Each structure stands twice: as C-alpha cells, then as structure tokens.
PDB file of C-alpha atoms and ligand atoms in Angstrom:
ATOM      1  CA  MET N 277      20.424 -46.778 -29.642  1.00 61.00           C
ATOM      2  CA  PRO N 278      16.804 -46.305 -28.596  1.00 64.00           C
ATOM      3  CA  GLU N 279      14.164 -47.028 -30.488  1.00 70.00           C
ATOM      4  CA  ALA N 280      12.514 -43.194 -32.408  1.00 69.00           C
ATOM      5  CA  ASP N 281       9.122 -42.169 -31.716  1.00 67.00           C
ATOM      6  CA  LYS N 282       6.269 -43.016 -33.047  1.00 67.00           C
ATOM      7  CA  GLU N 283       3.621 -41.109 -34.246  1.00 66.00           C
ATOM      8  CA  GLY N 284       0.785 -42.622 -32.853  1.00 65.00           C
ATOM      9  CA  LYS N 285      -2.000 -41.508 -30.257  1.00 70.00           C
ATOM     10  CA  SER N 286      -0.280 -40.585 -27.364  1.00 81.00           C
ATOM     11  CA  TYR N 287       0.351 -36.967 -28.661  1.00 82.00           C
ATOM     12  CA  TYR N 288      -3.111 -36.520 -28.237  1.00 85.00           C
ATOM     13  CA  VAL N 289      -3.659 -33.405 -31.897  1.00 82.00           C
ATOM     14  CA  ASP N 290      -6.653 -31.845 -31.100  1.00 87.00           C
ATOM     15  CA  VAL N 291      -6.943 -31.646 -27.554  1.00 86.00           C
ATOM     16  CA  PRO N 292      -5.192 -27.883 -26.827  1.00 83.00           C
ATOM     17  CA  GLN N 293      -3.015 -27.954 -23.990  1.00 84.00           C
ATOM     18  CA  LYS N 294      -4.767 -26.844 -20.551  1.00 82.00           C
ATOM     19  CA  GLY N 295      -3.932 -23.298 -20.125  1.00 77.00           C
ATOM     20  CA  LYS N 296      -5.474 -22.452 -16.617  1.00 77.00           C
ATOM     21  CA  LEU N 297      -3.051 -24.093 -14.525  1.00 82.00           C
ATOM     22  CA  PHE N 298      -3.413 -22.017 -11.050  1.00 93.00           C
ATOM     23  CA  PHE N 299      -6.392 -21.251  -8.348  1.00 95.00           C
ATOM     24  CA  LEU N 300      -5.762 -18.530  -5.937  1.00 96.00           C
ATOM     25  CA  LYS N 301      -6.959 -15.187  -6.370  1.00 96.00           C
ATOM     26  CA  GLY N 302      -4.740 -12.501  -8.147  1.00 95.00           C
ATOM     27  CA  SER N 303      -1.773 -15.194  -8.644  1.00 95.00           C
ATOM     28  CA  SER N 304      -2.290 -16.723 -12.154  1.00 93.00           C
ATOM     29  CA  GLU N 305       0.814 -14.806 -13.690  1.00 93.00           C
ATOM     30  CA  LEU N 306       3.529 -15.380 -11.048  1.00 95.00           C
ATOM     31  CA  ASP N 307       6.657 -18.162 -11.235  1.00 95.00           C
ATOM     32  CA  TRP N 308       5.941 -21.931 -11.057  1.00 96.00           C
ATOM     33  CA  GLY N 309       7.858 -21.996  -7.721  1.00 97.00           C
ATOM     34  CA  MET N 310       5.383 -18.711  -6.457  1.00 97.00           C
ATOM     35  CA  LYS N 311       2.556 -21.078  -7.244  1.00 97.00           C
ATOM     36  CA  ASN N 312       3.702 -24.075  -6.078  1.00 98.00           C
ATOM     37  CA  ARG N 313       4.465 -22.256  -2.591  1.00 98.00           C
ATOM     38  CA  LEU N 314       0.956 -21.104  -2.296  1.00 98.00           C
ATOM     39  CA  ALA N 315      -0.527 -24.683  -3.505  1.00 98.00           C
ATOM     40  CA  ARG N 316       1.125 -25.688  -0.098  1.00 98.00           C
ATOM     41  CA  ILE N 317      -0.472 -23.311   2.070  1.00 98.00           C
ATOM     42  CA  PHE N 318      -3.423 -22.868   0.250  1.00 98.00           C
ATOM     43  CA  ASN N 319      -5.289 -26.723  -0.343  1.00 98.00           C
ATOM     44  CA  PRO N 320      -6.147 -26.810  -4.421  1.00 97.00           C
ATOM     45  CA  ARG N 321      -9.334 -28.653  -3.633  1.00 96.00           C
ATOM     46  CA  ASP N 322     -10.821 -24.904  -1.899  1.00 97.00           C
ATOM     47  CA  GLY N 323      -8.143 -22.694  -1.872  1.00 97.00           C
ATOM     48  CA  ARG N 324      -8.667 -22.557   1.967  1.00 98.00           C
ATOM     49  CA  THR N 325      -6.043 -22.947   4.487  1.00 98.00           C
ATOM     50  CA  VAL N 326      -6.563 -23.355   8.210  1.00 98.00           C
ATOM     51  CA  MET N 327      -2.866 -21.311   9.875  1.00 98.00           C
ATOM     52  CA  LEU N 328      -1.312 -22.859  13.607  1.00 98.00           C
ATOM     53  CA  ALA N 329      -0.006 -18.761  14.550  1.00 98.00           C
ATOM     54  CA  ILE N 330       2.419 -19.322  16.903  1.00 98.00           C
ATOM     55  CA  ASP N 331       4.999 -16.660  16.742  1.00 98.00           C
ATOM     56  CA  HIS N 332       3.542 -14.724  19.276  1.00 97.00           C
ATOM     57  CA  GLY N 333       6.988 -14.835  21.434  1.00 97.00           C
ATOM     58  CA  TYR N 334       8.388 -12.914  18.716  1.00 96.00           C
ATOM     59  CA  PHE N 335       8.014  -9.892  20.155  1.00 94.00           C
ATOM     60  CA  GLN N 336       5.775 -10.669  24.427  1.00 96.00           C
ATOM     61  CA  GLY N 337       7.794 -13.749  24.596  1.00 95.00           C
ATOM     62  CA  PRO N 338       5.945 -16.728  26.690  1.00 96.00           C
ATOM     63  CA  THR N 339       2.513 -16.042  25.824  1.00 96.00           C
ATOM     64  CA  SER N 340      -0.187 -18.075  27.323  1.00 95.00           C
ATOM     65  CA  GLY N 341      -0.750 -21.159  26.006  1.00 96.00           C
ATOM     66  CA  LEU N 342       3.044 -21.161  24.366  1.00 96.00           C
ATOM     67  CA  GLU N 343       5.291 -21.916  27.172  1.00 97.00           C
ATOM     68  CA  ARG N 344       5.892 -24.740  26.389  1.00 97.00           C
ATOM     69  CA  ILE N 345       5.478 -25.630  22.440  1.00 96.00           C
ATOM     70  CA  ASP N 346       7.061 -28.999  22.662  1.00 96.00           C
ATOM     71  CA  VAL N 347       4.307 -30.206  25.147  1.00 97.00           C
ATOM     72  CA  SER N 348       1.153 -27.961  24.293  1.00 96.00           C
ATOM     73  CA  ILE N 349       1.339 -27.380  20.382  1.00 97.00           C
ATOM     74  CA  MET N 350       2.876 -29.971  18.520  1.00 97.00           C
ATOM     75  CA  PRO N 351      -0.089 -32.419  19.283  1.00 96.00           C
ATOM     76  CA  LEU N 352      -1.521 -29.584  17.459  1.00 97.00           C
ATOM     77  CA  VAL N 353      -0.006 -29.883  13.958  1.00 98.00           C
ATOM     78  CA  PRO N 354      -1.736 -32.510  12.499  1.00 97.00           C
ATOM     79  CA  ASP N 355      -4.837 -30.807  11.861  1.00 97.00           C
ATOM     80  CA  ALA N 356      -3.018 -27.779  10.924  1.00 98.00           C
ATOM     81  CA  ASP N 357      -2.213 -27.263   7.376  1.00 98.00           C
ATOM     82  CA  VAL N 358       0.305 -24.842   8.000  1.00 98.00           C
ATOM     83  CA  VAL N 359       2.636 -23.816  10.669  1.00 98.00           C
ATOM     84  CA  MET N 360       3.131 -20.199  11.561  1.00 98.00           C
ATOM     85  CA  CYS N 361       6.360 -19.905  13.066  1.00 98.00           C
ATOM     86  CA  THR N 362       9.334 -17.914  14.286  1.00 98.00           C
ATOM     87  CA  ARG N 363      12.850 -19.456  13.066  1.00 98.00           C
ATOM     88  CA  GLY N 364      14.116 -19.562  16.921  1.00 98.00           C
ATOM     89  CA  ILE N 365      11.155 -21.802  17.247  1.00 98.00           C
ATOM     90  CA  LEU N 366      11.187 -24.069  14.299  1.00 98.00           C
ATOM     91  CA  ARG N 367      14.987 -24.831  15.370  1.00 98.00           C
ATOM     92  CA  THR N 368      14.897 -25.395  18.392  1.00 98.00           C
ATOM     93  CA  ILE N 369      11.722 -27.341  18.832  1.00 97.00           C
ATOM     94  CA  VAL N 370       9.446 -28.177  15.598  1.00 97.00           C
ATOM     95  CA  PRO N 371      11.395 -32.101  14.810  1.00 97.00           C
ATOM     96  CA  PRO N 372      12.313 -31.593  11.078  1.00 97.00           C
ATOM     97  CA  SER N 373      10.393 -34.513  10.154  1.00 97.00           C
ATOM     98  CA  VAL N 374       7.773 -32.337  10.303  1.00 96.00           C
ATOM     99  CA  THR N 375       6.269 -31.577   6.308  1.00 95.00           C
ATOM    100  CA  LYS N 376       3.510 -29.158   7.062  1.00 98.00           C
ATOM    101  CA  PRO N 377       4.348 -25.692   5.380  1.00 98.00           C
ATOM    102  CA  VAL N 378       5.989 -23.305   7.391  1.00 98.00           C
ATOM    103  CA  VAL N 379       5.519 -19.346   7.226  1.00 98.00           C
ATOM    104  CA  ILE N 380       8.072 -18.084   8.887  1.00 98.00           C
ATOM    105  CA  ARG N 381       7.640 -14.611  10.769  1.00 98.00           C
ATOM    106  CA  ALA N 382      10.294 -12.501   9.201  1.00 98.00           C
ATOM    107  CA  SER N 383      10.001  -9.276  11.183  1.00 96.00           C
ATOM    108  CA  GLY N 384      10.905  -7.932  14.876  1.00 96.00           C
ATOM    109  CA  GLY N 385      12.810  -5.459  16.319  1.00 93.00           C
ATOM    110  CA  PRO N 386      10.939  -3.554  19.376  1.00 93.00           C
ATOM    111  CA  SER N 387       8.866  -6.062  22.708  1.00 92.00           C
ATOM    112  CA  ILE N 388       5.765  -5.360  24.268  1.00 94.00           C
ATOM    113  CA  LEU N 389       8.035  -2.323  26.318  1.00 94.00           C
ATOM    114  CA  LYS N 390       8.482  -0.365  23.587  1.00 93.00           C
ATOM    115  CA  GLU N 391       6.459   1.026  20.297  1.00 91.00           C
ATOM    116  CA  LEU N 392       5.315  -2.244  18.397  1.00 91.00           C
ATOM    117  CA  SER N 393       5.809  -0.650  14.941  1.00 93.00           C
ATOM    118  CA  ASP N 394       9.404   0.205  15.036  1.00 93.00           C
ATOM    119  CA  GLU N 395       9.855  -3.415  13.033  1.00 96.00           C
ATOM    120  CA  GLN N 396      13.051  -4.199  11.248  1.00 96.00           C
ATOM    121  CA  ILE N 397      13.070  -7.331   8.526  1.00 97.00           C
ATOM    122  CA  ALA N 398      14.576  -9.507  10.499  1.00 97.00           C
ATOM    123  CA  MET N 399      15.392 -12.628   9.120  1.00 97.00           C
ATOM    124  CA  ASP N 400      17.573 -13.007   4.989  1.00 98.00           C
ATOM    125  CA  MET N 401      16.141 -14.753   3.057  1.00 98.00           C
ATOM    126  CA  GLU N 402      19.262 -16.967   2.308  1.00 98.00           C
ATOM    127  CA  ASP N 403      17.690 -18.116   5.895  1.00 98.00           C
ATOM    128  CA  CYS N 404      14.300 -18.418   4.932  1.00 98.00           C
ATOM    129  CA  ILE N 405      15.551 -20.451   1.488  1.00 98.00           C
ATOM    130  CA  ARG N 406      17.887 -22.766   3.663  1.00 98.00           C
ATOM    131  CA  LEU N 407      14.807 -23.433   6.799  1.00 98.00           C
ATOM    132  CA  GLY N 408      13.046 -24.674   3.149  1.00 98.00           C
ATOM    133  CA  VAL N 409       9.667 -21.885   3.864  1.00 98.00           C
ATOM    134  CA  CYS N 410       6.854 -21.786   1.545  1.00 98.00           C
ATOM    135  CA  ALA N 411       5.886 -18.027   2.622  1.00 98.00           C
ATOM    136  CA  THR N 412       7.189 -15.235   4.986  1.00 98.00           C
ATOM    137  CA  ALA N 413       5.363 -13.100   7.241  1.00 98.00           C
ATOM    138  CA  ILE N 414       5.486  -9.764   7.874  1.00 98.00           C
ATOM    139  CA  GLN N 415       3.772  -6.769   9.651  1.00 97.00           C
ATOM    140  CA  VAL N 416       2.391  -3.452   8.335  1.00 97.00           C
ATOM    141  CA  PHE N 417       1.982  -0.864  10.413  1.00 96.00           C
ATOM    142  CA  ILE N 418      -0.650   1.563   8.742  1.00 95.00           C
ATOM    143  CA  GLY N 419      -1.700   4.203  11.003  1.00 93.00           C
ATOM    144  CA  GLY N 420       0.947   3.193  13.505  1.00 93.00           C
ATOM    145  CA  GLN N 421       4.221   5.570  14.240  1.00 93.00           C
ATOM    146  CA  PHE N 422       6.563   3.841  11.691  1.00 95.00           C
ATOM    147  CA  GLU N 423       3.628   3.376   9.632  1.00 94.00           C
ATOM    148  CA  SER N 424       6.289   4.187   6.155  1.00 96.00           C
ATOM    149  CA  ARG N 425       9.335   2.156   7.180  1.00 97.00           C
ATOM    150  CA  SER N 426       6.898  -0.909   8.052  1.00 97.00           C
ATOM    151  CA  VAL N 427       5.343  -0.888   4.651  1.00 98.00           C
ATOM    152  CA  VAL N 428       8.674  -0.640   3.040  1.00 98.00           C
ATOM    153  CA  ASN N 429      10.137  -2.932   4.350  1.00 98.00           C
ATOM    154  CA  MET N 430       7.398  -5.235   3.373  1.00 98.00           C
ATOM    155  CA  THR N 431       8.651  -4.639  -0.199  1.00 98.00           C
ATOM    156  CA  ARG N 432      12.123  -5.089   0.398  1.00 98.00           C
ATOM    157  CA  LEU N 433      10.931  -8.626   1.416  1.00 98.00           C
ATOM    158  CA  VAL N 434       8.429  -9.135  -0.913  1.00 98.00           C
ATOM    159  CA  ASP N 435      11.562  -8.158  -4.110  1.00 98.00           C
ATOM    160  CA  ALA N 436      13.529 -10.660  -1.822  1.00 98.00           C
ATOM    161  CA  GLY N 437      10.957 -12.857  -2.247  1.00 98.00           C
ATOM    162  CA  LEU N 438      10.329 -12.500  -6.017  1.00 98.00           C
ATOM    163  CA  ARG N 439      14.457 -13.293  -6.701  1.00 98.00           C
ATOM    164  CA  TYR N 440      13.887 -17.103  -4.704  1.00 98.00           C
ATOM    165  CA  GLY N 441       9.822 -17.680  -5.070  1.00 98.00           C
ATOM    166  CA  ILE N 442       9.073 -17.489  -2.068  1.00 98.00           C
ATOM    167  CA  PRO N 443       5.538 -15.316  -1.382  1.00 98.00           C
ATOM    168  CA  THR N 444       5.142 -13.117   0.642  1.00 98.00           C
ATOM    169  CA  MET N 445       2.354 -12.222   3.412  1.00 98.00           C
ATOM    170  CA  ALA N 446       1.548  -8.986   5.054  1.00 98.00           C
ATOM    171  CA  VAL N 447       0.179  -8.616   8.103  1.00 98.00           C
ATOM    172  CA  THR N 448      -2.061  -5.832   8.875  1.00 97.00           C
ATOM    173  CA  ALA N 449      -1.240  -4.713  12.363  1.00 92.00           C
ATOM    174  CA  VAL N 450      -3.708  -3.015  13.909  1.00 84.00           C
ATOM    175  CA  GLY N 451      -2.264  -0.205  16.984  1.00 71.00           C
ATOM    176  CA  ARG N 452      -3.927   0.264  20.482  1.00 66.00           C
ATOM    177  CA  GLU N 453      -5.404   3.919  19.068  1.00 66.00           C
ATOM    178  CA  LEU N 454      -6.614   2.248  15.702  1.00 69.00           C
ATOM    179  CA  GLU N 455     -10.528   1.995  14.967  1.00 77.00           C
ATOM    180  CA  ARG N 456     -10.740  -1.695  13.573  1.00 84.00           C
ATOM    181  CA  ASN N 457     -13.793  -1.209  10.755  1.00 94.00           C
ATOM    182  CA  ALA N 458     -13.782  -1.508   7.889  1.00 96.00           C
ATOM    183  CA  LYS N 459     -13.148   1.220   6.269  1.00 96.00           C
ATOM    184  CA  TYR N 460      -9.453   0.635   8.080  1.00 95.00           C
ATOM    185  CA  PHE N 461      -9.139  -3.028   6.815  1.00 97.00           C
ATOM    186  CA  ARG N 462      -9.807  -1.913   3.216  1.00 97.00           C
ATOM    187  CA  LEU N 463      -7.274   0.745   3.292  1.00 96.00           C
ATOM    188  CA  ALA N 464      -4.138  -1.417   5.111  1.00 97.00           C
ATOM    189  CA  THR N 465      -5.029  -4.655   2.949  1.00 98.00           C
ATOM    190  CA  ARG N 466      -5.378  -2.555  -0.500  1.00 98.00           C
ATOM    191  CA  ILE N 467      -1.691  -0.849  -0.043  1.00 98.00           C
ATOM    192  CA  CYS N 468      -0.453  -4.277   1.128  1.00 98.00           C
ATOM    193  CA  ALA N 469      -1.359  -5.883  -1.636  1.00 98.00           C
ATOM    194  CA  GLU N 470      -0.639  -3.221  -4.199  1.00 98.00           C
ATOM    195  CA  LEU N 471       2.668  -2.831  -2.677  1.00 98.00           C
ATOM    196  CA  GLY N 472       3.381  -6.618  -3.661  1.00 98.00           C
ATOM    197  CA  ALA N 473       1.425  -8.524  -0.515  1.00 98.00           C
ATOM    198  CA  HIS N 474       0.891 -12.174  -2.336  1.00 98.00           C
ATOM    199  CA  TYR N 475      -2.178 -12.449   0.359  1.00 98.00           C
ATOM    200  CA  VAL N 476      -2.677 -10.662   3.699  1.00 98.00           C
ATOM    201  CA  LYS N 477      -3.892 -11.284   6.680  1.00 98.00           C
ATOM    202  CA  THR N 478      -5.900  -9.346   8.851  1.00 98.00           C
ATOM    203  CA  TYR N 479      -8.716  -9.146  11.443  1.00 97.00           C
ATOM    204  CA  TYR N 480     -12.542  -9.576  10.930  1.00 98.00           C
ATOM    205  CA  VAL N 481     -15.121  -6.945  11.639  1.00 97.00           C
ATOM    206  CA  GLU N 482     -18.797  -7.502  12.078  1.00 96.00           C
ATOM    207  CA  GLU N 483     -19.672  -4.882   9.207  1.00 97.00           C
ATOM    208  CA  GLY N 484     -18.812  -4.856   5.840  1.00 97.00           C
ATOM    209  CA  PHE N 485     -16.283  -7.770   6.171  1.00 97.00           C
ATOM    210  CA  ASP N 486     -17.067  -8.600   2.178  1.00 96.00           C
ATOM    211  CA  THR N 487     -15.692  -5.331   1.262  1.00 97.00           C
ATOM    212  CA  VAL N 488     -12.660  -6.296   2.912  1.00 97.00           C
ATOM    213  CA  THR N 489     -11.647  -8.851   1.167  1.00 97.00           C
ATOM    214  CA  ALA N 490     -13.927  -8.360  -2.482  1.00 96.00           C
ATOM    215  CA  ALA N 491     -11.624  -4.913  -2.747  1.00 96.00           C
ATOM    216  CA  CYS N 492      -8.605  -6.459  -2.200  1.00 97.00           C
ATOM    217  CA  PRO N 493      -6.686  -8.535  -5.162  1.00 97.00           C
ATOM    218  CA  VAL N 494      -5.149 -11.297  -2.977  1.00 98.00           C
ATOM    219  CA  PRO N 495      -6.508 -13.649  -0.675  1.00 98.00           C
ATOM    220  CA  ILE N 496      -7.034 -12.711   2.691  1.00 98.00           C
ATOM    221  CA  VAL N 497      -6.280 -15.202   5.802  1.00 98.00           C
ATOM    222  CA  ILE N 498      -7.974 -13.476   9.030  1.00 98.00           C
ATOM    223  CA  ALA N 499      -6.335 -13.296  12.560  1.00 97.00           C
ATOM    224  CA  GLY N 500      -8.113 -15.086  15.629  1.00 96.00           C
ATOM    225  CA  GLY N 501      -7.263 -11.770  17.819  1.00 95.00           C
ATOM    226  CA  LYS N 502      -7.790 -12.301  21.513  1.00 95.00           C
ATOM    227  CA  LYS N 503      -9.169 -14.964  23.315  1.00 98.00           C
ATOM    228  CA  ARG N 504     -13.087 -15.389  23.325  1.00 97.00           C
ATOM    229  CA  PRO N 505     -15.312 -17.796  23.821  1.00 98.00           C
ATOM    230  CA  GLU N 506     -14.774 -20.785  21.605  1.00 98.00           C
ATOM    231  CA  LEU N 507     -18.252 -20.630  20.142  1.00 98.00           C
ATOM    232  CA  ASP N 508     -17.894 -17.288  19.692  1.00 98.00           C
ATOM    233  CA  ALA N 509     -14.187 -17.942  18.127  1.00 98.00           C
ATOM    234  CA  LEU N 510     -16.339 -20.656  15.662  1.00 98.00           C
ATOM    235  CA  LYS N 511     -18.586 -18.247  13.970  1.00 98.00           C
ATOM    236  CA  MET N 512     -16.018 -15.310  13.252  1.00 98.00           C
ATOM    237  CA  ALA N 513     -13.889 -18.223  11.287  1.00 98.00           C
ATOM    238  CA  TYR N 514     -16.981 -18.821   9.917  1.00 98.00           C
ATOM    239  CA  ASN N 515     -18.377 -15.536   8.969  1.00 98.00           C
ATOM    240  CA  ALA N 516     -15.113 -14.475   7.449  1.00 98.00           C
ATOM    241  CA  ILE N 517     -14.791 -17.267   5.276  1.00 98.00           C
ATOM    242  CA  ASP N 518     -18.669 -16.758   4.016  1.00 98.00           C
ATOM    243  CA  GLN N 519     -17.444 -12.893   3.314  1.00 97.00           C
ATOM    244  CA  GLY N 520     -14.498 -14.456   1.130  1.00 97.00           C
ATOM    245  CA  ALA N 521     -11.495 -14.764   3.309  1.00 98.00           C
ATOM    246  CA  ALA N 522      -9.295 -17.489   2.026  1.00 98.00           C
ATOM    247  CA  GLY N 523      -8.112 -18.677   5.833  1.00 98.00           C
ATOM    248  CA  VAL N 524      -7.893 -18.432   8.984  1.00 98.00           C
ATOM    249  CA  ASP N 525      -4.284 -17.657  10.525  1.00 98.00           C
ATOM    250  CA  MET N 526      -5.530 -18.258  14.070  1.00 98.00           C
ATOM    251  CA  GLY N 527      -3.207 -18.221  17.414  1.00 98.00           C
ATOM    252  CA  ARG N 528      -4.713 -17.410  20.919  1.00 98.00           C
ATOM    253  CA  ASN N 529      -8.800 -18.383  20.127  1.00 98.00           C
ATOM    254  CA  ILE N 530      -6.924 -21.972  19.370  1.00 98.00           C
ATOM    255  CA  PHE N 531      -3.954 -22.294  22.112  1.00 98.00           C
ATOM    256  CA  GLN N 532      -6.022 -20.989  25.025  1.00 98.00           C
ATOM    257  CA  SER N 533      -8.974 -22.582  24.235  1.00 98.00           C
ATOM    258  CA  ASP N 534      -9.606 -25.573  27.438  1.00 97.00           C
ATOM    259  CA  SER N 535      -9.258 -27.655  24.097  1.00 97.00           C
ATOM    260  CA  PRO N 536      -6.615 -26.555  21.903  1.00 98.00           C
ATOM    261  CA  VAL N 537      -7.151 -30.102  19.939  1.00 98.00           C
ATOM    262  CA  GLY N 538     -11.258 -29.589  19.545  1.00 98.00           C
ATOM    263  CA  MET N 539     -10.688 -25.993  18.832  1.00 98.00           C
ATOM    264  CA  MET N 540      -8.542 -26.656  16.079  1.00 98.00           C
ATOM    265  CA  LYS N 541     -10.308 -29.503  14.786  1.00 98.00           C
ATOM    266  CA  ALA N 542     -13.633 -26.909  15.274  1.00 98.00           C
ATOM    267  CA  VAL N 543     -11.876 -24.623  13.103  1.00 98.00           C
ATOM    268  CA  ARG N 544     -10.779 -26.818  10.503  1.00 98.00           C
ATOM    269  CA  ALA N 545     -14.108 -28.061  10.046  1.00 98.00           C
ATOM    270  CA  ILE N 546     -15.329 -24.660   9.590  1.00 98.00           C
ATOM    271  CA  VAL N 547     -13.006 -23.649   6.901  1.00 98.00           C
ATOM    272  CA  HIS N 548     -12.501 -27.061   5.233  1.00 98.00           C
ATOM    273  CA  GLY N 549     -15.564 -28.541   6.175  1.00 96.00           C
ATOM    274  CA  LYS N 550     -18.576 -26.328   5.534  1.00 93.00           C
ATOM    275  CA  GLU N 551     -19.105 -26.688   9.039  1.00 98.00           C
ATOM    276  CA  LYS N 552     -21.190 -24.002  10.578  1.00 98.00           C
ATOM    277  CA  PRO N 553     -20.767 -22.655  13.685  1.00 98.00           C
ATOM    278  CA  ASP N 554     -23.235 -24.555  16.142  1.00 98.00           C
ATOM    279  CA  LYS N 555     -22.186 -28.608  15.034  1.00 98.00           C
ATOM    280  CA  ALA N 556     -18.010 -26.929  14.949  1.00 98.00           C
ATOM    281  CA  TYR N 557     -19.214 -26.004  18.779  1.00 98.00           C
ATOM    282  CA  ASP N 558     -20.498 -29.370  19.216  1.00 98.00           C
ATOM    283  CA  LEU N 559     -17.144 -31.335  17.667  1.00 98.00           C
ATOM    284  CA  TYR N 560     -15.412 -29.288  20.285  1.00 98.00           C
ATOM    285  CA  GLN N 561     -17.330 -29.955  22.845  1.00 97.00           C
ATOM    286  CA  THR N 562     -16.739 -33.947  22.128  1.00 97.00           C
ATOM    287  CA  ILE N 563     -12.902 -33.852  22.025  1.00 97.00           C
ATOM    288  CA  LYS N 564     -13.077 -31.440  24.776  1.00 96.00           C
ATOM    289  CA  ASN N 565     -15.287 -34.223  27.190  1.00 95.00           C
ATOM    290  CA  LYS N 566     -13.643 -37.257  25.712  1.00 90.00           C
ATOM    291  CA  LYS N 567     -10.206 -35.660  27.419  1.00 79.00           C
ATOM    292  CA  THR N 568     -11.823 -35.038  30.658  1.00 76.00           C
ATOM    293  CA  GLY N 569     -13.382 -37.893  30.552  1.00 74.00           C
ATOM    294  CA  ASN N 570     -16.934 -36.422  30.581  1.00 67.00           C
TER     295      ASN N 570
HETATM  296  C1  R5P Y 115       0.647 -11.397  16.246  1.00 67.69           C
HETATM  297  O1  R5P Y 115       1.268 -10.191  15.560  1.00 67.69           O
HETATM  298  C2  R5P Y 115       1.458 -13.051  15.356  1.00 67.69           C
HETATM  299  O2  R5P Y 115       1.448 -12.868  14.530  1.00 67.69           O
HETATM  300  C3  R5P Y 115       0.136 -13.212  15.351  1.00 67.69           C
HETATM  301  O3  R5P Y 115      -0.038 -14.643  14.470  1.00 67.69           O
HETATM  302  C4  R5P Y 115      -1.317 -13.308  15.038  1.00 67.69           C
HETATM  303  O4  R5P Y 115      -1.510 -12.036  15.664  1.00 67.69           O
HETATM  304  C5  R5P Y 115      -2.370 -14.637  14.845  1.00 67.69           C
HETATM  305  O5  R5P Y 115      -2.399 -14.873  16.301  1.00 67.69           O
HETATM  306  P1  R5P Y 115      -4.363 -14.995  16.673  1.00 67.69           P
HETATM  307  O6  R5P Y 115      -5.026 -15.367  16.091  1.00 67.69           O
HETATM  308  O7  R5P Y 115      -3.552 -15.200  18.127  1.00 67.69           O
HETATM  309  O8  R5P Y 115      -4.356 -13.387  16.861  1.00 67.69           O
END
C-alpha cells in the first residue's frame, strides 16, 4: 500500500491558485482544447503569429510561386509559426514530420472562372481532426453576391469546430467591386466575430486600421494581398502590428519575392522582434545577397 500523503509546505495553502490562464484577446471563455490550439497559432510570449498562406490553389490553381510547393515553399516553413494550406497539399507535399501547427482551408467551390462568393464548406470536421489541424479557415463575402450563404457557412463551421475544440478563422474576402476601407473592414470583421469566428483575417488599410482592430473583439491577422515592393510589404506588416493586429497570414508578398526566405525572416523580425521596417528590409537584402553571392 502506498504511503499516505503528509500535510506540509507543498500544498501552498496561503497561495491562491492562478486565476488568469489565457493571454489572447476575446478567448478567455473558450474551452481548454480551443485555447491550446490557439496558443500553438499565437505565440503566448507576445500574442502574435506569422502564418504562411499557401492555400491560393484552392480557387486559382498553380499560382506564381506555388507551382512546386515541395521545392520552393518547404524551405520557408522553419521560419513560419503556422502553415495555412489545403488538405490536398498537406497530404501530398507537407511531410507529416513537420510539427508546425496547420490552419486548414475548409471552404471552396468556385474557381477564378466563376463567381468567387459562391463557396461552400468543403471539408468535414472529422477530416480536420484526422489531420490534427489547429484551426479551420473559411471565406466570408460581406457585400458579395452570396454574402448570406458565406456567413452561414462560417457559422456552421464554427458550430462543428466547437464540438471538437477546433477554432475557426474567418477570412474577409473582398470582391472586385467592393471598396477596401476601414468602414468596410469594421463591418466585415465585426460580423465574423459576432457570429462566432475565433479570429479574423482581413486586409490592412492605410487610414483607420486601428479602428478595425479596436472594434473587433477577437484577434485580427492581415493578409498580404497582391505582391508589392518588399519595403512596402514590410511597412504594411509593421503598421498593422503597430495598430493592433495580432500577426500576419501572408502569402504572395513572401513566396513571390525574389528572396522568399529573406522576406519570411524579415516579416518574422517585425512581428516577433518589433523590428522597424528599414532594419527588416536590411535583413531581407542581406539574405538575398548571400544567396546570389553579391
Ligand atoms: C486567399 O484567398 C487566400 O486565402 C490567401 O490565404 C490569402 O489571400 C493570403 O494570402 P496573400 O498574402 O497572398 O493575400
């Protein structure tokens, strides 16, 4: 029979149990599994994340820079916090020995040849569990032709994820006809959060982005959008973080750069290292020049 416990100092009877156990905006009332997955996406030290978005093929096929994910993207993974991709790429290209958290694209349907807002949920929660993902991602088309259905798709995915502790990232998709300004993104991000998204991906806007992050009760990460000059992309990432974003989910501005590894490290230096854009740009150039032998 094991020896009975002895009363003593190790009970710390005068020390109250720690009450606040979670760091992420709007997430303190979630269940343990949800929080644990979110804590793998957002670094608990600073509450931020660098997600590498490589899911573009789900509606536009072999996007420039993503033609051979095995060759050109896998070298970037060590400097990302999270890989955001489709289940097809995960199963065919990403080695299961990669232990980075995965956020999986769970919506789809139309290609670039059709109306993009005509999406459906394109993955069962059972498969998300099978793949061990940390969150799902789904497009929401506020103001788009199929706005209502895309919002309901998101709420269904949220409900399915809640059953198993898998968070949902809502992605505010912008149709060609919609103006990208703070007013629009306040509307779109807030709707996603009100209806249950655990965090929201949106676009940075030059004016009033701090009002977008302030009005959204869950964390916001920014997409990079179309490729722009490296310094401009780094300034955008810096400003977004400075104005309340909890990180980036960036694709083209990294993998379409002339030095994807350089950009990956430079973006990381901004998000986690509080580096200024000019210094991060120097880092990008140093890495680029090393590779080209300049
Ligand atoms: C687009 O719909 C995809 O979901 C991408 O993940 C997203 O746009 C982020 O990539 P990028 O930085 O290239 O805009």
